[in-house]
Tab-separated table of C-alpha atoms in Angstrom:
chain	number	residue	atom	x	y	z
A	1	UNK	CA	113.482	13.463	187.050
A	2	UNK	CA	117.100	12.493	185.361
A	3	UNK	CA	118.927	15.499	186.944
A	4	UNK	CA	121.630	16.142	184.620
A	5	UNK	CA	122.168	13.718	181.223
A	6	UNK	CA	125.139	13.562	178.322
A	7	UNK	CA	125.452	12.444	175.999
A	8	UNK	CA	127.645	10.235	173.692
A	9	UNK	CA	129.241	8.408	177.469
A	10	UNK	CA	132.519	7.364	175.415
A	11	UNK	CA	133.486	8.698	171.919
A	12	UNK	CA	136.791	8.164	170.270
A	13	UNK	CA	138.223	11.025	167.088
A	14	UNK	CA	141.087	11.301	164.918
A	15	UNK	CA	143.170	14.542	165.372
A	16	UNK	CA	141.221	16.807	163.723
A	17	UNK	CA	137.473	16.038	163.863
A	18	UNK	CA	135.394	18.011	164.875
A	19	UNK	CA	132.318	16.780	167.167
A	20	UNK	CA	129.778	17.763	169.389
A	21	UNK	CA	129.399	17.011	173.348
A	22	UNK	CA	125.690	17.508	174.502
A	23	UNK	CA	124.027	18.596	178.061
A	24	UNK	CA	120.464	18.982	179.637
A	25	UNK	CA	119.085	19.241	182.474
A	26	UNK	CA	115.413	19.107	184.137
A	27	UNK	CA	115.651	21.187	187.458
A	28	UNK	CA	115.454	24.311	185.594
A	29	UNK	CA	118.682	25.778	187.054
A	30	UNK	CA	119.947	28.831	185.533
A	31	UNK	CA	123.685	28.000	185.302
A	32	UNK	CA	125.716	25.316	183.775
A	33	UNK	CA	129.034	23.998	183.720
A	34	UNK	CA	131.017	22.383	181.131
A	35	UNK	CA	134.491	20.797	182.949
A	36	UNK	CA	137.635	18.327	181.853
A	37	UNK	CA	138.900	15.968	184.142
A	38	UNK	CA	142.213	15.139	184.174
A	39	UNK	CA	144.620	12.452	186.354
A	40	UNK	CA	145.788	14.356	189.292
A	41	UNK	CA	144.457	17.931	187.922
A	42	UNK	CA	140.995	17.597	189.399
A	43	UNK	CA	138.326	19.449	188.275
A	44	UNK	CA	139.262	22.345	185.646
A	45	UNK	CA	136.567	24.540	184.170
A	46	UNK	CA	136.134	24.967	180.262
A	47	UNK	CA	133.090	27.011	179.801
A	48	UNK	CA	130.093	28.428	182.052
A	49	UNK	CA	126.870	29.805	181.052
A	50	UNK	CA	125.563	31.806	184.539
A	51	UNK	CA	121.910	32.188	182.482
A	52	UNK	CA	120.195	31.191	179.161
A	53	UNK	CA	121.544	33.272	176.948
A	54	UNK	CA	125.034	34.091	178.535
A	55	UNK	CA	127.951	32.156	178.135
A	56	UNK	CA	132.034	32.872	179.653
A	57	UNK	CA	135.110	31.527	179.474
A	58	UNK	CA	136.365	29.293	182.299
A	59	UNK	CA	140.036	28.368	183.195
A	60	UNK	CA	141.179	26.186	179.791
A	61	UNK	CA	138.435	27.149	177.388
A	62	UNK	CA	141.133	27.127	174.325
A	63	UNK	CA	140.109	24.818	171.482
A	64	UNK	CA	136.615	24.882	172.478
A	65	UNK	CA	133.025	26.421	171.853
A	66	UNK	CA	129.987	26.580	173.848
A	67	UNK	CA	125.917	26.969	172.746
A	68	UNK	CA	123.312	28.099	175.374
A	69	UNK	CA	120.481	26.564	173.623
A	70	UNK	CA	117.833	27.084	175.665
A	71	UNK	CA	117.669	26.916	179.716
A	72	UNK	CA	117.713	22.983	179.639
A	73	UNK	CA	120.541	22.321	177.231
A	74	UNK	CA	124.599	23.778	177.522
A	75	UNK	CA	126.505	21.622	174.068
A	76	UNK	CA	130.294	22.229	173.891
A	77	UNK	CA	132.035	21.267	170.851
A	78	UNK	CA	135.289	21.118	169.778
A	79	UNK	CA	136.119	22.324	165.932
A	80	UNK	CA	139.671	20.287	165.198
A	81	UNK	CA	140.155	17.789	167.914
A	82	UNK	CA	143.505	17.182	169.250
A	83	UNK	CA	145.292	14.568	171.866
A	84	UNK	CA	145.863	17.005	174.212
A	85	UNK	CA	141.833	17.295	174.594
A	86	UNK	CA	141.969	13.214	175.845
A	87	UNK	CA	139.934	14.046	178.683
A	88	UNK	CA	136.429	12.989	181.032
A	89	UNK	CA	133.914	16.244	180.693
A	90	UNK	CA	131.590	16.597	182.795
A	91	UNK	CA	128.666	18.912	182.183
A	92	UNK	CA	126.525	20.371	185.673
A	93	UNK	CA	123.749	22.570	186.302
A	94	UNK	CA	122.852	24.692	189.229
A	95	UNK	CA	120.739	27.585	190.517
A	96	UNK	CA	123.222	29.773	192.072
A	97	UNK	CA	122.453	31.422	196.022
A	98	UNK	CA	124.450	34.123	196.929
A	99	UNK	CA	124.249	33.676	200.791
A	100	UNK	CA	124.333	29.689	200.223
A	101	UNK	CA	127.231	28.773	197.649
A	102	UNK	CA	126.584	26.736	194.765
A	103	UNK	CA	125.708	23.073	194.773
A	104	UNK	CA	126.316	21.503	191.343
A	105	UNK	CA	124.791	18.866	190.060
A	106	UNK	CA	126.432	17.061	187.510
A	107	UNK	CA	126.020	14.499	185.131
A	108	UNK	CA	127.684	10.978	184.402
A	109	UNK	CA	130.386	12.214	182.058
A	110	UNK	CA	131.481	11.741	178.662
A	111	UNK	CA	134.865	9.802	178.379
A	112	UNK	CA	136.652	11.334	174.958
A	113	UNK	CA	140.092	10.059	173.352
A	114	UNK	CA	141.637	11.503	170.628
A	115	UNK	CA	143.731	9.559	168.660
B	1	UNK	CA	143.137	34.385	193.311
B	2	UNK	CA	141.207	31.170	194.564
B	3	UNK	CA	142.508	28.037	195.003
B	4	UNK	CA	141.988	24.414	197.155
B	5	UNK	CA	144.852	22.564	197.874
B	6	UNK	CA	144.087	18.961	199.048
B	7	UNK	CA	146.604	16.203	200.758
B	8	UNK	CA	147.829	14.067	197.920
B	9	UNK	CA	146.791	10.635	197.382
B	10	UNK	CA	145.979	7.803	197.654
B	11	UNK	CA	144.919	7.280	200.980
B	12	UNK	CA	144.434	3.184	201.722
B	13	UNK	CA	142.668	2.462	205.102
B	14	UNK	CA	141.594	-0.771	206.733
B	15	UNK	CA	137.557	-1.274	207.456
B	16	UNK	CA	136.277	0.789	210.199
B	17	UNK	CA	139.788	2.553	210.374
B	18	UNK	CA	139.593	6.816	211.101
B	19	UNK	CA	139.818	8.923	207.987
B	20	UNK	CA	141.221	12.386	207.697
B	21	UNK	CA	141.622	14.230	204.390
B	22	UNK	CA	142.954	17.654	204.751
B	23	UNK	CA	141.572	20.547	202.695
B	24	UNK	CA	142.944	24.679	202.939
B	25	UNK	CA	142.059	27.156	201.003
B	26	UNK	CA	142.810	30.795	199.846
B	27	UNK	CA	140.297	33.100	198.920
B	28	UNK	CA	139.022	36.930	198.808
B	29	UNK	CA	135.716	37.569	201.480
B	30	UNK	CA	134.338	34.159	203.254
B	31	UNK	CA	133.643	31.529	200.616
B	32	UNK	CA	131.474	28.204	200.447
B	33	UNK	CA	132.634	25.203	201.254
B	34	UNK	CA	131.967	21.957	199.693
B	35	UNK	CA	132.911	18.278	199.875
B	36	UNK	CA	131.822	16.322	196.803
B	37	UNK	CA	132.635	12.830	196.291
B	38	UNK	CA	133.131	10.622	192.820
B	39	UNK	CA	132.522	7.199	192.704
B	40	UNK	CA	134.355	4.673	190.018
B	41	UNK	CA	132.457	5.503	186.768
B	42	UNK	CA	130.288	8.272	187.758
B	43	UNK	CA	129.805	11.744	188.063
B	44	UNK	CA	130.491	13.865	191.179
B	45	UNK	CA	127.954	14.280	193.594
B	46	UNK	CA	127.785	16.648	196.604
B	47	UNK	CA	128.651	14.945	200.213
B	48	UNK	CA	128.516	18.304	202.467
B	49	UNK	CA	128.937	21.736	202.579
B	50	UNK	CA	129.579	25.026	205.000
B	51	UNK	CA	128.494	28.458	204.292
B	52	UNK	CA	129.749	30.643	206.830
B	53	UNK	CA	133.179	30.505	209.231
B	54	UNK	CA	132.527	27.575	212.452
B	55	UNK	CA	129.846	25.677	210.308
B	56	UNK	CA	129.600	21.911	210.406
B	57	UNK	CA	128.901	20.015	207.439
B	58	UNK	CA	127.514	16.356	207.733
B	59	UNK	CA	126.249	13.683	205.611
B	60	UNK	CA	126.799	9.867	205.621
B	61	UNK	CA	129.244	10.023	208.625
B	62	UNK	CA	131.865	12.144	207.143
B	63	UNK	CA	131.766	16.109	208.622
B	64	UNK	CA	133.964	18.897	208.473
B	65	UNK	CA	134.353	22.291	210.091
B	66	UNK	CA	134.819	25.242	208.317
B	67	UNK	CA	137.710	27.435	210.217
B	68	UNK	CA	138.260	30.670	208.989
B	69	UNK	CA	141.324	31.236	211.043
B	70	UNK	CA	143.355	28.240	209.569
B	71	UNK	CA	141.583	28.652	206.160
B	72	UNK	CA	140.997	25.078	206.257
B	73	UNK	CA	137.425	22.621	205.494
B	74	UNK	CA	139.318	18.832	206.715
B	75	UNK	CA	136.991	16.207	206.115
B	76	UNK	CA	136.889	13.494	208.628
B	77	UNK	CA	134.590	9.864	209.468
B	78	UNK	CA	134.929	8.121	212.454
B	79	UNK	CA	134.741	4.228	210.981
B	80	UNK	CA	134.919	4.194	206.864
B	81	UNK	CA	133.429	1.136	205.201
B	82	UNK	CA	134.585	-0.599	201.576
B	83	UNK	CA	131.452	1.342	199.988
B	84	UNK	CA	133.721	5.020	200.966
B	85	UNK	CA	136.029	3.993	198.313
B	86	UNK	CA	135.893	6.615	196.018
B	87	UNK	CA	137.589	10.327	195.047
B	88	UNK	CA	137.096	13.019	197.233
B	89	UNK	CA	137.065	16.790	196.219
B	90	UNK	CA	137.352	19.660	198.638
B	91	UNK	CA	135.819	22.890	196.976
B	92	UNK	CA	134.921	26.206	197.333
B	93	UNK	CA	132.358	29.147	195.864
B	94	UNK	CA	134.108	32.748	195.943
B	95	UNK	CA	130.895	35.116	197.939
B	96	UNK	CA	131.919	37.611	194.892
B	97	UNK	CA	130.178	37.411	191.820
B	98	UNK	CA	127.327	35.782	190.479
B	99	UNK	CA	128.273	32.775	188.387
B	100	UNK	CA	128.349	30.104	191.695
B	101	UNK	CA	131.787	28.598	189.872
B	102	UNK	CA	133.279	26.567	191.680
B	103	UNK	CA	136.986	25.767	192.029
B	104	UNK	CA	138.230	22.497	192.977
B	105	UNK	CA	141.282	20.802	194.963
B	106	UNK	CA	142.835	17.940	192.907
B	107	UNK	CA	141.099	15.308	194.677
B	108	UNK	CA	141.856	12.543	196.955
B	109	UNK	CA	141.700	9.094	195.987
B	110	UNK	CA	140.702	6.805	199.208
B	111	UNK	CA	140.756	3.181	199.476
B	112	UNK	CA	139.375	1.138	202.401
B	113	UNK	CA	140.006	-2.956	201.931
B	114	UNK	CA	138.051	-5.042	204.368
């Protein structure tokens, strides 16, 4: 059981290259995250997808896309990269309980510079 | 809207020295509460959570009450060791909806030296 996995864990792009940041998951949750971390910003959500199939915008989802592959695997990718998307992402999964809150599980992170 | 404020950082504590990081929040309706913590190089991982207004949370030797009436969730341990070193993020679930998003505080960066 690996939980939550991503993958490339550090990747460095020019300005303007596109790539591809991939998630799964083996708990079969029904939701999953996509998130940039940022010094002294915390936590800031890019893109959700509540079920396979469905996918919504978070708080900064500008300059991003999202794929809902299937219920294991939640990609983000980002068309034309720019500096300003330097960040840590974090992908997490979980099965959402109205009466007991959402824990997430996430994964280990990839750490992206763009140059 | 939703939001976590957390006490800024960093917090540096001696071994076995008594740890408070204050956590309020403002929400509609009676959210979930959640501590997660980060350590160096990894991913965030839940530490505790409350669900409903007077819960206690516990796990590890850190707790924290949810109270509804000071819209606060402070996490607290009553000796931390070197191994608590880490980032610690004070969260919440809005009860409305369906999506279980969560919104974070900015986290709190503790260091305990021996």
């Amino acid at each position: 059981n690996a939980g939550v996995t991503q993958t490339p864990k550090f990747q460095v792009l020019k300005t303007g290259q596109s790539m591809t940041l991939q998630c799964a998951q083996d708990m079969n949750h029904n939701s999953m995250y996509w998130y940039r971390q940022d010094p002294g910003m915390g936590l800031r959500l890019i893109y959700y997808s509540a079920s396979e199939g469905t996918t919504d915008k978070g708080e900064v989802p500008n300059g991003y896309n999202v794929s809902r592959l299937n219920k294991r695997e939640f990609s983000l990718r980002l068309e034309s990269a720019a500096p300003s998307q330097t960040s840590v992402y974090f992908c997490a999964s979980s099965d959402y309980d109205r009466g007991a809150g959402s824990t997430q599980y996430f994964g280990p992170g990839t750490r992206l510079t763009v140059l | 809207g939703n939001s976590v404020t957390q006490m800024e950082g960093p917090v540096t504590l001696s071994e076995e020295a008594f740890l408070t990081i204050n956590c309020t929040y403002t929400a509609t309706g009676y959210p979930s509460l959640f501590w997660y913590v980060q350590y160096p190089g990894e991913g965030l991982q839940l530490l505790l959570k409350a669900t409903k207004a007077d819960d206690k949370g516990s796990n590890k030797g850190f707790e924290a009450t949810y109270r509804k009436e000071t819209t606060s969730f402070h996490l607290e341990k009553g000796s931390v060791q070197v191994s608590d070193s880490a980032v610690y993020f004070c969260a919440l679930t809005p009860r409305s909806g369906n999506t279980g998003k969560l919104i974070f505080g900015q986290g709190t960066t503790l260091q305990v030296k021996p």
